Coordinates of C-alpha atoms in Angstrom, one line a residue:
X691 CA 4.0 12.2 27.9
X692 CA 5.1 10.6 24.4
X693 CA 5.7 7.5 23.4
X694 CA 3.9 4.3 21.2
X695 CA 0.2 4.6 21.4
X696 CA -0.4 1.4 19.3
X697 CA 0.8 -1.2 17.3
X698 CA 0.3 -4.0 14.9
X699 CA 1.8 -6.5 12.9
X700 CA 1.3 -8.6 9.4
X701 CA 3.3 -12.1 8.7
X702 CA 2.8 -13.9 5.4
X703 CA 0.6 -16.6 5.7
X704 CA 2.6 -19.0 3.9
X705 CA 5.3 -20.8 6.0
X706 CA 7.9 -22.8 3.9
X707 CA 9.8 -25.4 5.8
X708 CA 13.6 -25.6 5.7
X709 CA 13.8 -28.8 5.5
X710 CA 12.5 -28.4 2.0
X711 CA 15.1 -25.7 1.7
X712 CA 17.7 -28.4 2.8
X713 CA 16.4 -31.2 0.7
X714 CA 16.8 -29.3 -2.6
X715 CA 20.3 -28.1 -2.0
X716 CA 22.3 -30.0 0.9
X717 CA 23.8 -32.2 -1.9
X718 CA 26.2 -29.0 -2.5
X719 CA 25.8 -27.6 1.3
X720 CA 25.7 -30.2 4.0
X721 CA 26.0 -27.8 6.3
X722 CA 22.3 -26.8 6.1
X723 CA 21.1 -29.7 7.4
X724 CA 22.3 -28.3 10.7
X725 CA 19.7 -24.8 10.1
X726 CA 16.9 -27.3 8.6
X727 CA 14.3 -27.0 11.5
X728 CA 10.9 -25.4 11.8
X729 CA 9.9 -23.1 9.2
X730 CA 9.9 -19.3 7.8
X731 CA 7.8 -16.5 6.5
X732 CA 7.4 -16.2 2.4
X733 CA 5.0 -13.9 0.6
X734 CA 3.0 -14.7 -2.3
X735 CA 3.7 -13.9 -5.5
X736 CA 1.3 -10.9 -5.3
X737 CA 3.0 -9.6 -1.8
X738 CA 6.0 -7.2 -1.6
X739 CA 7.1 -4.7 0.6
X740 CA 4.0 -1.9 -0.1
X741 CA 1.4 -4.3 0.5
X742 CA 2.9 -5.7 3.9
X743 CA 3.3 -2.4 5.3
X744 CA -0.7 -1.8 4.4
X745 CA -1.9 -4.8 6.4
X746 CA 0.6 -3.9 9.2
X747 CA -0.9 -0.7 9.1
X748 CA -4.5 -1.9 9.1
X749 CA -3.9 -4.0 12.3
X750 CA -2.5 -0.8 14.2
X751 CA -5.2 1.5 13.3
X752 CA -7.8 -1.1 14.4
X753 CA -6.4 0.3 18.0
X754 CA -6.3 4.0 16.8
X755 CA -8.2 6.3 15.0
X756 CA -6.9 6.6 11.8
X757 CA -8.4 10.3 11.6
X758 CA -5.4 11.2 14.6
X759 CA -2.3 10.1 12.1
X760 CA -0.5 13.3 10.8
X761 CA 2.6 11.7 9.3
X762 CA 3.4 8.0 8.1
X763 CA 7.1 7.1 7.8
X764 CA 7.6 3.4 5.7
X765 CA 11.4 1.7 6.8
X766 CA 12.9 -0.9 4.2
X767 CA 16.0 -1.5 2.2
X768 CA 13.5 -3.8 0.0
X769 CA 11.2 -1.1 -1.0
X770 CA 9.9 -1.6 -4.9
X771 CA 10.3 1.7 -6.2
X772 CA 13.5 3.8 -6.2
X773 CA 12.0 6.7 -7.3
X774 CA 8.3 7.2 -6.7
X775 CA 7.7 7.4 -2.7
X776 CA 6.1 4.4 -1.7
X777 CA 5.2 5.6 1.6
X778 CA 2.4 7.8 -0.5
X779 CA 1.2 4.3 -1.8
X780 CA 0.7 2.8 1.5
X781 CA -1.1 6.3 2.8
X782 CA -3.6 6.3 0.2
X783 CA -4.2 2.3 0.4
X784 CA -5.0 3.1 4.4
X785 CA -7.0 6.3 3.1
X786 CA -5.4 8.3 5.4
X787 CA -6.2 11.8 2.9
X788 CA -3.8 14.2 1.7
X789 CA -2.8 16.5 4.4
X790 CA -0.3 13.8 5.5
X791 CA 3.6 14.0 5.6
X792 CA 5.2 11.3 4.3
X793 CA 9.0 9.7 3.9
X794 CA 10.9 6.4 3.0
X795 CA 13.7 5.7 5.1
X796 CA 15.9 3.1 3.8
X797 CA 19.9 2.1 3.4
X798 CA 20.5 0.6 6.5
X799 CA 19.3 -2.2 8.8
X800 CA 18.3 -0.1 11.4
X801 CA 15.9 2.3 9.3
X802 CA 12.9 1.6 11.0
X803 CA 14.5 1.8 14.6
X804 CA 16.4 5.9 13.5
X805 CA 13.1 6.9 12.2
X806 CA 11.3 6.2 15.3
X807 CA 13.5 8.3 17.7
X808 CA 13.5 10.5 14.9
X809 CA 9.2 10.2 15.8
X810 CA 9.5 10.3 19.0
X811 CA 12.0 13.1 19.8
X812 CA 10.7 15.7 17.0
X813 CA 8.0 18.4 17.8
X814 CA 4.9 17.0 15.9
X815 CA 1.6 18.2 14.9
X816 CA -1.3 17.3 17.1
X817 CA -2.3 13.6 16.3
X818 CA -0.3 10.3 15.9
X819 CA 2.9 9.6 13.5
X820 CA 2.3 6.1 11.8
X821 CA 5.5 3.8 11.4
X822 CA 5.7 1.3 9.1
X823 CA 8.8 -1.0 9.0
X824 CA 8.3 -3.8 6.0
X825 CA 10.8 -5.9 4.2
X826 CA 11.2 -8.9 1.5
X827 CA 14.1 -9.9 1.0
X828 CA 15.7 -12.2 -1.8
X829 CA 18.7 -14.2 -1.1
X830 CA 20.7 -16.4 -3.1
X831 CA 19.8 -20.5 -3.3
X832 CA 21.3 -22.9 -0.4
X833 CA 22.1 -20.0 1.4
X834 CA 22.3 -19.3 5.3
X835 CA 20.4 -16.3 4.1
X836 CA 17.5 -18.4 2.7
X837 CA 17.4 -20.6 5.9
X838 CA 17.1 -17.9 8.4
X839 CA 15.5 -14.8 6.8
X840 CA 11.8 -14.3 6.4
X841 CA 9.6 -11.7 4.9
X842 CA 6.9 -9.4 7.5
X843 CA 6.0 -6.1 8.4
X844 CA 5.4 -4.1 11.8
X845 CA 3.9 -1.1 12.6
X846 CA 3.5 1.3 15.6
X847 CA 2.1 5.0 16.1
X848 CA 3.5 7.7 18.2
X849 CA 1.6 10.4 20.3
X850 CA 1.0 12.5 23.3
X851 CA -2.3 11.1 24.1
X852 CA -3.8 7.2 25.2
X853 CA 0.5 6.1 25.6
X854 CA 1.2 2.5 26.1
X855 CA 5.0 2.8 26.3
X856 CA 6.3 5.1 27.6
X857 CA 9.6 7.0 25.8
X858 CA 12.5 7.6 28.4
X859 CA 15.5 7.9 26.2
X860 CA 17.5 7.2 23.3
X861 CA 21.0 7.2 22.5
X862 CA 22.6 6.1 19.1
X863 CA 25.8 5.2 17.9
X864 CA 27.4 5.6 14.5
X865 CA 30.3 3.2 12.7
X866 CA 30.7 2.6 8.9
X867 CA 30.6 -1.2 10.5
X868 CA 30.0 -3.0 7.1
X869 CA 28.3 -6.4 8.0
X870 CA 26.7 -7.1 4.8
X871 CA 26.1 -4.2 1.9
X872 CA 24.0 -4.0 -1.6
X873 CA 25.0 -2.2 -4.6
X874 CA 22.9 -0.3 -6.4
X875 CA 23.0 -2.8 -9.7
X876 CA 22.3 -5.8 -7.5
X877 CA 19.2 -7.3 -6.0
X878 CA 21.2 -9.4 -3.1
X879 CA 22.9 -9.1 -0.4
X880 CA 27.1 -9.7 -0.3
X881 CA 27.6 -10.6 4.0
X882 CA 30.6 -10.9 5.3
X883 CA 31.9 -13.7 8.0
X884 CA 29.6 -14.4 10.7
X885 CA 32.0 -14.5 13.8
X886 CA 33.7 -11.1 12.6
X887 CA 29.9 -9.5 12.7
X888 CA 29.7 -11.1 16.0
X889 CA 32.7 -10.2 17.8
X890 CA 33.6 -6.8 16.2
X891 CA 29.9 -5.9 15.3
X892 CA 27.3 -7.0 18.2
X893 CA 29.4 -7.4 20.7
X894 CA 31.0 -4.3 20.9
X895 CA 28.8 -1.6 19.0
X896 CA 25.3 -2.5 20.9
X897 CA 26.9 -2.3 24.4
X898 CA 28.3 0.8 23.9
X899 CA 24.8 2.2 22.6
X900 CA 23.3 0.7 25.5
X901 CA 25.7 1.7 28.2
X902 CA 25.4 5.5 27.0
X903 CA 21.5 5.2 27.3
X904 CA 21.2 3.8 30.9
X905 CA 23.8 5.8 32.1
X906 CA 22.1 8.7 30.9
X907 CA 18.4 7.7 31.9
X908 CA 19.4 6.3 35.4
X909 CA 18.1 2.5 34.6
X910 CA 20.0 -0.7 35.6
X911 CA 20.5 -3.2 32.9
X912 CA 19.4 -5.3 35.9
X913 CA 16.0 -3.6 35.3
X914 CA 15.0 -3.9 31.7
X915 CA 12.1 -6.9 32.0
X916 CA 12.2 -7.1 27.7
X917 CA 15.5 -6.6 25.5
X918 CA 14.7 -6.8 22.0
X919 CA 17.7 -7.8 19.3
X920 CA 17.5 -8.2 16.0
X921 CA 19.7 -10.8 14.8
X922 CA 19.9 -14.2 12.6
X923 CA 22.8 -15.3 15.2
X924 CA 20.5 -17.3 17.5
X925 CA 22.8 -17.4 20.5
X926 CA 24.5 -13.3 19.4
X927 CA 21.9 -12.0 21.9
X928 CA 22.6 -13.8 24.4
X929 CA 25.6 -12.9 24.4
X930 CA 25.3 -9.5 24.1
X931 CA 22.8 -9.2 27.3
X932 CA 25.0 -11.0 29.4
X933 CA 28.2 -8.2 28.6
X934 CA 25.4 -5.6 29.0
X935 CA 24.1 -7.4 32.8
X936 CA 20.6 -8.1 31.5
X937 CA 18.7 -11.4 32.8
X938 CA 18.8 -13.8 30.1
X939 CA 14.6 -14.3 30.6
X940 CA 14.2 -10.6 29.2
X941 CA 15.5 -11.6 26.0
X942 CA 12.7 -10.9 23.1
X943 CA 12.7 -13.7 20.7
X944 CA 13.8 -13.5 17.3
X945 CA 11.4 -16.3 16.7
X946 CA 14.0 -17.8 13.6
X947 CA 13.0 -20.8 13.6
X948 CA 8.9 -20.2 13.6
X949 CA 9.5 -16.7 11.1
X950 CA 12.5 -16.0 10.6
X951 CA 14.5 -12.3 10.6
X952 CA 12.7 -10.0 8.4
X953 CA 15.5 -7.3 7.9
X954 CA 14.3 -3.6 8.7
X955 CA 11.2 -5.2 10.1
X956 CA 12.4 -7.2 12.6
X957 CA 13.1 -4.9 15.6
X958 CA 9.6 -3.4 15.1
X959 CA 8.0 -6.8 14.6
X960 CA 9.5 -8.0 17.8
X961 CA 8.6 -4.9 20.0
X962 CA 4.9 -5.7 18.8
X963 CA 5.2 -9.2 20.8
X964 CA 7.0 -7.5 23.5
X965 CA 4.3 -5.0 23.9
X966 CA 1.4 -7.8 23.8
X967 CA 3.2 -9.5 26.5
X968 CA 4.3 -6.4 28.7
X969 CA 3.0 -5.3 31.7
X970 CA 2.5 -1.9 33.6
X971 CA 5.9 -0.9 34.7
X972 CA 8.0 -3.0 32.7
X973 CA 11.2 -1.6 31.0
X974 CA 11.4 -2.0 27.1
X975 CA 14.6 -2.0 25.8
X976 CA 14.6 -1.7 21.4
X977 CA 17.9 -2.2 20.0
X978 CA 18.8 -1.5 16.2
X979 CA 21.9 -2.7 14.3
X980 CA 23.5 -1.6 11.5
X981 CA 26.2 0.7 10.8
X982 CA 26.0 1.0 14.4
X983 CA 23.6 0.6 16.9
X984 CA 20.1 3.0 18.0
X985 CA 19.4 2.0 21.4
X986 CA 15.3 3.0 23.0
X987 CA 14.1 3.0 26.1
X988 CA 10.7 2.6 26.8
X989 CA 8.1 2.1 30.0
X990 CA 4.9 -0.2 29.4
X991 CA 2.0 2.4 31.0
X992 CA -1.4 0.8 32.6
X993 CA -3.2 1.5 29.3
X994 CA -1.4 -1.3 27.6
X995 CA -3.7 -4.1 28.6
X996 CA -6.5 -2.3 27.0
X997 CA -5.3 -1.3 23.8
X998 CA -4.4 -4.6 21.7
X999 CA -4.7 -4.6 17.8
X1000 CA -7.2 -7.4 15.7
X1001 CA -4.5 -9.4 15.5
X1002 CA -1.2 -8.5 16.9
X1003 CA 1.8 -10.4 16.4
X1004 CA 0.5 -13.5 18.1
X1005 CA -2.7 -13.3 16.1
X1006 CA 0.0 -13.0 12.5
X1007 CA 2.0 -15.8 13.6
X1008 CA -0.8 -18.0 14.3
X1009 CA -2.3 -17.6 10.5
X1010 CA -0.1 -19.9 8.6
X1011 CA -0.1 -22.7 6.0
X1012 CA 2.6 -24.9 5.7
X1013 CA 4.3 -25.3 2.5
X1014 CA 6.9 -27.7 1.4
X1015 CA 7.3 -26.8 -2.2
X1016 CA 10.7 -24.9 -2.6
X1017 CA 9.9 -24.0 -6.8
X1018 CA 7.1 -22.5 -5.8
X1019 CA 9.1 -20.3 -3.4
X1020 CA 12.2 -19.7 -6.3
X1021 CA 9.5 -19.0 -8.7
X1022 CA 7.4 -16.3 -6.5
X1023 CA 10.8 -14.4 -5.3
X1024 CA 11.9 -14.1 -9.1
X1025 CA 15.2 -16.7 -8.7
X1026 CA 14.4 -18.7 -11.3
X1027 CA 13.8 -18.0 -14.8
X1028 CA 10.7 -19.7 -15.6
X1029 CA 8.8 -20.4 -19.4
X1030 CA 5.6 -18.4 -18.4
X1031 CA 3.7 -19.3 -21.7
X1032 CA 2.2 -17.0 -24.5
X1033 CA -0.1 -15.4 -22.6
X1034 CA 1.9 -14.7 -19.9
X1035 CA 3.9 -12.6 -22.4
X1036 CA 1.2 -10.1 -23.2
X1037 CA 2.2 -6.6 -23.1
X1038 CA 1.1 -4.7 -19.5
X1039 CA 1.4 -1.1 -19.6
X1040 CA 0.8 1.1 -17.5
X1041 CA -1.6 3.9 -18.0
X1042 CA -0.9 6.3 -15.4
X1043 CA -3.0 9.0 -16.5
X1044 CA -5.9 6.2 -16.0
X1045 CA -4.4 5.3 -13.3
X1046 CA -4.4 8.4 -11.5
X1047 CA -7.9 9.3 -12.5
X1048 CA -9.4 6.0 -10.3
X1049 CA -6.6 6.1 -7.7
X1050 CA -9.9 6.2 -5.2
X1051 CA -11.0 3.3 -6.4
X1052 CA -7.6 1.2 -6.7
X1053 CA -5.8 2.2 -4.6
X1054 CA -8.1 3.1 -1.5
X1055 CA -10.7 1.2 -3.0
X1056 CA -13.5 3.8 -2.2
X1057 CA -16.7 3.4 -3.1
X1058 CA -20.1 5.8 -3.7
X1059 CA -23.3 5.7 -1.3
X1060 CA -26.2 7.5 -2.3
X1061 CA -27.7 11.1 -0.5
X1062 CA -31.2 10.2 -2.0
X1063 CA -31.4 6.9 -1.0
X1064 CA -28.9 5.1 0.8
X1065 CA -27.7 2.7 -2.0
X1066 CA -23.9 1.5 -1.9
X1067 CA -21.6 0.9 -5.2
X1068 CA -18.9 -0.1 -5.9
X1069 CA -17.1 1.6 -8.2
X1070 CA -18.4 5.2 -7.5
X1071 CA -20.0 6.2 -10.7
X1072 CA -21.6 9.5 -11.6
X1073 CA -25.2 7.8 -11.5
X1074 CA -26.7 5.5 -8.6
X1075 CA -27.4 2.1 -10.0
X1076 CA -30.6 1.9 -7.9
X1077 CA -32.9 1.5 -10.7
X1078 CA -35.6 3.2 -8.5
X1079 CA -33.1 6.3 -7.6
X1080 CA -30.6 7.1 -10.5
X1081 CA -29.5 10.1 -9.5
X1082 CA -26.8 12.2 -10.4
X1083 CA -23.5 13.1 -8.4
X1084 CA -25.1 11.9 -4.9
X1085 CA -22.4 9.9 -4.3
X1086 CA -20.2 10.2 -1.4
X1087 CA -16.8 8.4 -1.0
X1088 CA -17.3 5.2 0.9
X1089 CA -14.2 3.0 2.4
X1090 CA -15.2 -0.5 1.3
X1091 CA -11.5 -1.9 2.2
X1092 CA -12.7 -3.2 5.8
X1093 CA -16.1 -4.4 4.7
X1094 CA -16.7 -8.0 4.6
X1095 CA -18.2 -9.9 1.3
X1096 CA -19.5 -13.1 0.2
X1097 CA -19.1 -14.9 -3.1
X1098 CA -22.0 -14.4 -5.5
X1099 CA -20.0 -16.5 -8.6
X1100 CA -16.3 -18.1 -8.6
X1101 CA -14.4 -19.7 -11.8
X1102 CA -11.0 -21.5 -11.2
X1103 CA -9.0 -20.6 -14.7
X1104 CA -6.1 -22.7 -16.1
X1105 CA -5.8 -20.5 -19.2
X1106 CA -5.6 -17.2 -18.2
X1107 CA -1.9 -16.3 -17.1
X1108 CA -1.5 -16.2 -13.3
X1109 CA 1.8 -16.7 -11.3
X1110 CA 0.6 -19.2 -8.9
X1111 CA -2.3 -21.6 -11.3
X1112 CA -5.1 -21.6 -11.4
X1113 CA -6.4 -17.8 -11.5
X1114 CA -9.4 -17.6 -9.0
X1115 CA -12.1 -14.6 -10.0
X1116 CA -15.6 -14.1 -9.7
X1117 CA -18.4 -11.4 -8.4
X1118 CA -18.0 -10.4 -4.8
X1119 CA -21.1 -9.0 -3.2
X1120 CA -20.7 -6.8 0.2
X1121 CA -22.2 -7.0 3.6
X1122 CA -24.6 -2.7 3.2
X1123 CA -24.3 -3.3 -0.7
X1124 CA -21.9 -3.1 -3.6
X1125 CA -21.1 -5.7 -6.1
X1126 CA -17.9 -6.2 -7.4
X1127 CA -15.6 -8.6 -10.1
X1128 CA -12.5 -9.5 -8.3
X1129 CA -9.6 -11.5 -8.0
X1130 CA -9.4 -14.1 -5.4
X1131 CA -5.6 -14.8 -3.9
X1132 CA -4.2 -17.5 -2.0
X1133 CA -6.6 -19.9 -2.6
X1134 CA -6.6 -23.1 -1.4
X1135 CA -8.2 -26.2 -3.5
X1136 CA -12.3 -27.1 -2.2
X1137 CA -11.8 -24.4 0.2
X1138 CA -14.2 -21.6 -2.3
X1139 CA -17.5 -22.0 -2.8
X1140 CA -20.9 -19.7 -3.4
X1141 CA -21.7 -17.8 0.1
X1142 CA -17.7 -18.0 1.2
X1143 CA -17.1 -15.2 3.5
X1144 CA -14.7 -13.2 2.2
X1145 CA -12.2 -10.2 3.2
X1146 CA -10.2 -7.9 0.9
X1147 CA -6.8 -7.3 0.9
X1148 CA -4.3 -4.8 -1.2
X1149 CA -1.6 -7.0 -3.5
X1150 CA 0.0 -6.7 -6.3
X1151 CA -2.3 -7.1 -9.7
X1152 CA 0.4 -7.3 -12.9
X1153 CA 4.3 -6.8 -13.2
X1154 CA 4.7 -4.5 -16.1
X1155 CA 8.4 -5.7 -16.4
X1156 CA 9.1 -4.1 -19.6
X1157 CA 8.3 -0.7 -18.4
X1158 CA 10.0 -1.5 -14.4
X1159 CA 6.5 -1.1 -13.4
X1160 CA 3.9 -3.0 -10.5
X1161 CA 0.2 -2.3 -10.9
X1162 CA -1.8 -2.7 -7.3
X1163 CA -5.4 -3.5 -6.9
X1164 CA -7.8 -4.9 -4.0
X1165 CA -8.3 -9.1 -3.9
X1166 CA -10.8 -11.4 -1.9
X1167 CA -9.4 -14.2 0.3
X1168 CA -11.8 -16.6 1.7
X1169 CA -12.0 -15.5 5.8
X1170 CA -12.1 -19.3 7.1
X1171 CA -8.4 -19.5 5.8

């Protein structure tokens, strides 16, 4: 039997609320008052679509073994490189070693949903297949865009072995149905009219998907107990179950006003509510549009009780902090041209070669414990640091990305370039050993102190935008936020 063996899910912390969004612009758009409730997602300055997909990724394998996944496939038309394959990023920040296969999927809205029948209907090695569906996306000021998008990430693995959802079926159909596009010299999408997407999109291309599959598994729409639709048309799915004969409570929630749509993401991050809330027997119904619709099938199994991430969608969308500040959000999603001060023009290159040589360390953040004596460091060096050991080349790699620290020493920096003032660093020390200087991240005023627990996460470090280039490293958050 295959099918999704576990899942997981990452939302941005910071919640912005439209009604900010509304204030700053409904003196040219009155019309937005109308979209102005509740809030959506927005990543920090230092959060795109590679580091999303790693914390997704860390919340599934918290279910799953991480030594089971075989291949990882990463879904987004936001992605941050166009040519360097930032699936192989996310692998090595999830240290998943270097017998993996790896892909990008992108250039359509329904990325994420084609690569996993592509998952699930494809002979695979033994183990689990890891996707990752992330996306940011930017959208112009005082737009509908702006109101009802959000950034996120989802993931799920697929296997033989411990199945939660069962996979019955797929059935896809393809139109060059052009909703919205992006050109390759622009950074925003151009949508076309909303009722036209409706009628001649939704309406007709997810139905006839839909219709193929059931017929051709034997289901009744009357039987599907969760139907997932991606859409930032609030009543569109609706709409669509009722032509299709399902019961308007199995409609999955696009959660718009709480989130938002988060693109390639969205299907994915909505199936990971779904399957928190899905019991034994209950038919799953995935749906994703664009360019025509994929349409899966799915059975929860009794092991889905028992095999919940660390946090889980509900777990995601109950970390927030509300912000009201819109600037802040222009300034972080680069739609504003902001004076960033002398400093902030120093010259960032990139040294790859370096680069590559301490990939362990930066990008998997690895560090060394000792054969002689125990001792754990942080960075691996040729010599342990125990002054009572020092010997040479006993280290062995040691995964410090899910160990917890404390703050030894913090120092909040008004003269040191950061994007979002003032830059937090100080000296981490780690629960088993290893001390380490670090940068702190989202940060809230009186809320770090000496003995703060902290957690590590993978964000972005410097934009080297002379060379097109993003450096990533490991940063402390203080746990109680």
């Amino acid at each position: 039997m295959s099918g999704i063996t576990a899942y997981g899910a990452y939302i941005p912390r910071t919640r912005l609320l439209k009604s900010a969004i509304a204030d700053a612009n409904d003196w040219f758009d009155a019309s937005l008052r109308g979209l102005a409730k509740g809030e959506r997602s927005v990543c920090n300055w230092d959060e795109d679509t590679i580091t999303m997909a790693v914390e997704a990724g860390q919340d599934c394998l918290s279910a799953l073994d991480q030594r089971s996944v075989s291949s990882l496939y990463l879904a987004s038309t936001t992605l941050p490189f166009l040519d360097r394959q930032n699936s192989v990023v996310v692998s090595q920040a999830l240290n998943l070693g270097d017998h993996l296969r790896t892909m990008d999927v992108a250039a359509s809205q329904r990325a994420a949903t084609s690569a996993l029948i592509t998952m699930l209907e494809s002979g695979r090695a033994k183990g689990n297949s890891l996707l990752l569906a992330s996306e940011h996306r930017r959208s112009k000021c005082g737009s509908r865009a702006e109101m009802l998008w959000g950034d996120g990430a989802a993931a799920v693995a697929v296997g033989d072995d411990d199945v939660i959802a069962e996979y019955l079926g797929s059935e896809t159909y393809v139109t060059d149905f052009v909703d919205h596009y992006r050109g390759e010299d622009s950074t925003i999408d151009y949508e076309w009219e909303e009722r036209w997407i409706r009628d001649e999109g939704y309406m007709k291309s997810v139905p006839l998907a839909v219709s193929r599959l059931l017929e051709k598994t034997g289901v009744k729409a009357s039987e599907i107990a969760h139907f997932v639709l991606a859409s930032d048309q609030a009543r569109t799915p609706a709409a669509v179950a009722k032509k299709i004969g399902i019961a308007a409570e199995a409609i999955a929630d696009n959660h718009i006003g709480e989130v938002g749509v988060a693109g390639v993401a969205q299907p994915v991050l909505m199936l990971t509510d779904v399957l928190e809330k899905a019991k034994a027997g209950d038919l799953i119904l995935l749906t994703g549009f664009g360019q025509g619709t994929d349409a899966v099938l799915l059975r929860a199994t009794d092991a889905i009780a028992g095999r919940r991430p660390k946090t889980g969608f509900s777990g995601a969308l109950a970390r927030r902090r509300e912000d009201k500040n819109y600037n802040r959000f222009l300034s972080f999603n680069n739609l504003v041209d902001r004076d960033v001060g002398k400093r902030g023009e120093l010259d960032k290159q990139s040294y790859l070669a370096a680069m590559y040589r301490r990939k362990d360390l930066l990008t998997g953040f690895i560090g060394g414990k000792c054969r002689e004596c125990g001792t754990i460091q942080i960075p691996k060096e040729k010599y342990c640091v125990n002054p009572e050991c020092g010997a040479l080349d006993s280290q062995d790699d040691h995964p410090m990305s899910a160990v917890k620290g404390r703050v030894m020493t913090w120092t909040a920096d008004r003269l040191t370039f950061d994007w979002n003032p003032p830059a937090y660093f100080g000296l981490v020390e780690f629960e088993g050993g290893g001390r380490l200087m670090m940068d702190f991240t989202e940060v809230e005023a009186d809320a770090i102190d000496a003995g703060v627990e902290v957690s590590v996460h993978f964000r972005i470090r410097q934009f080297d935008n002379q060379r097109g280039f993003r450096k990533y490293f490991w940063k402390a958050t203080p746990a109680q936020q």
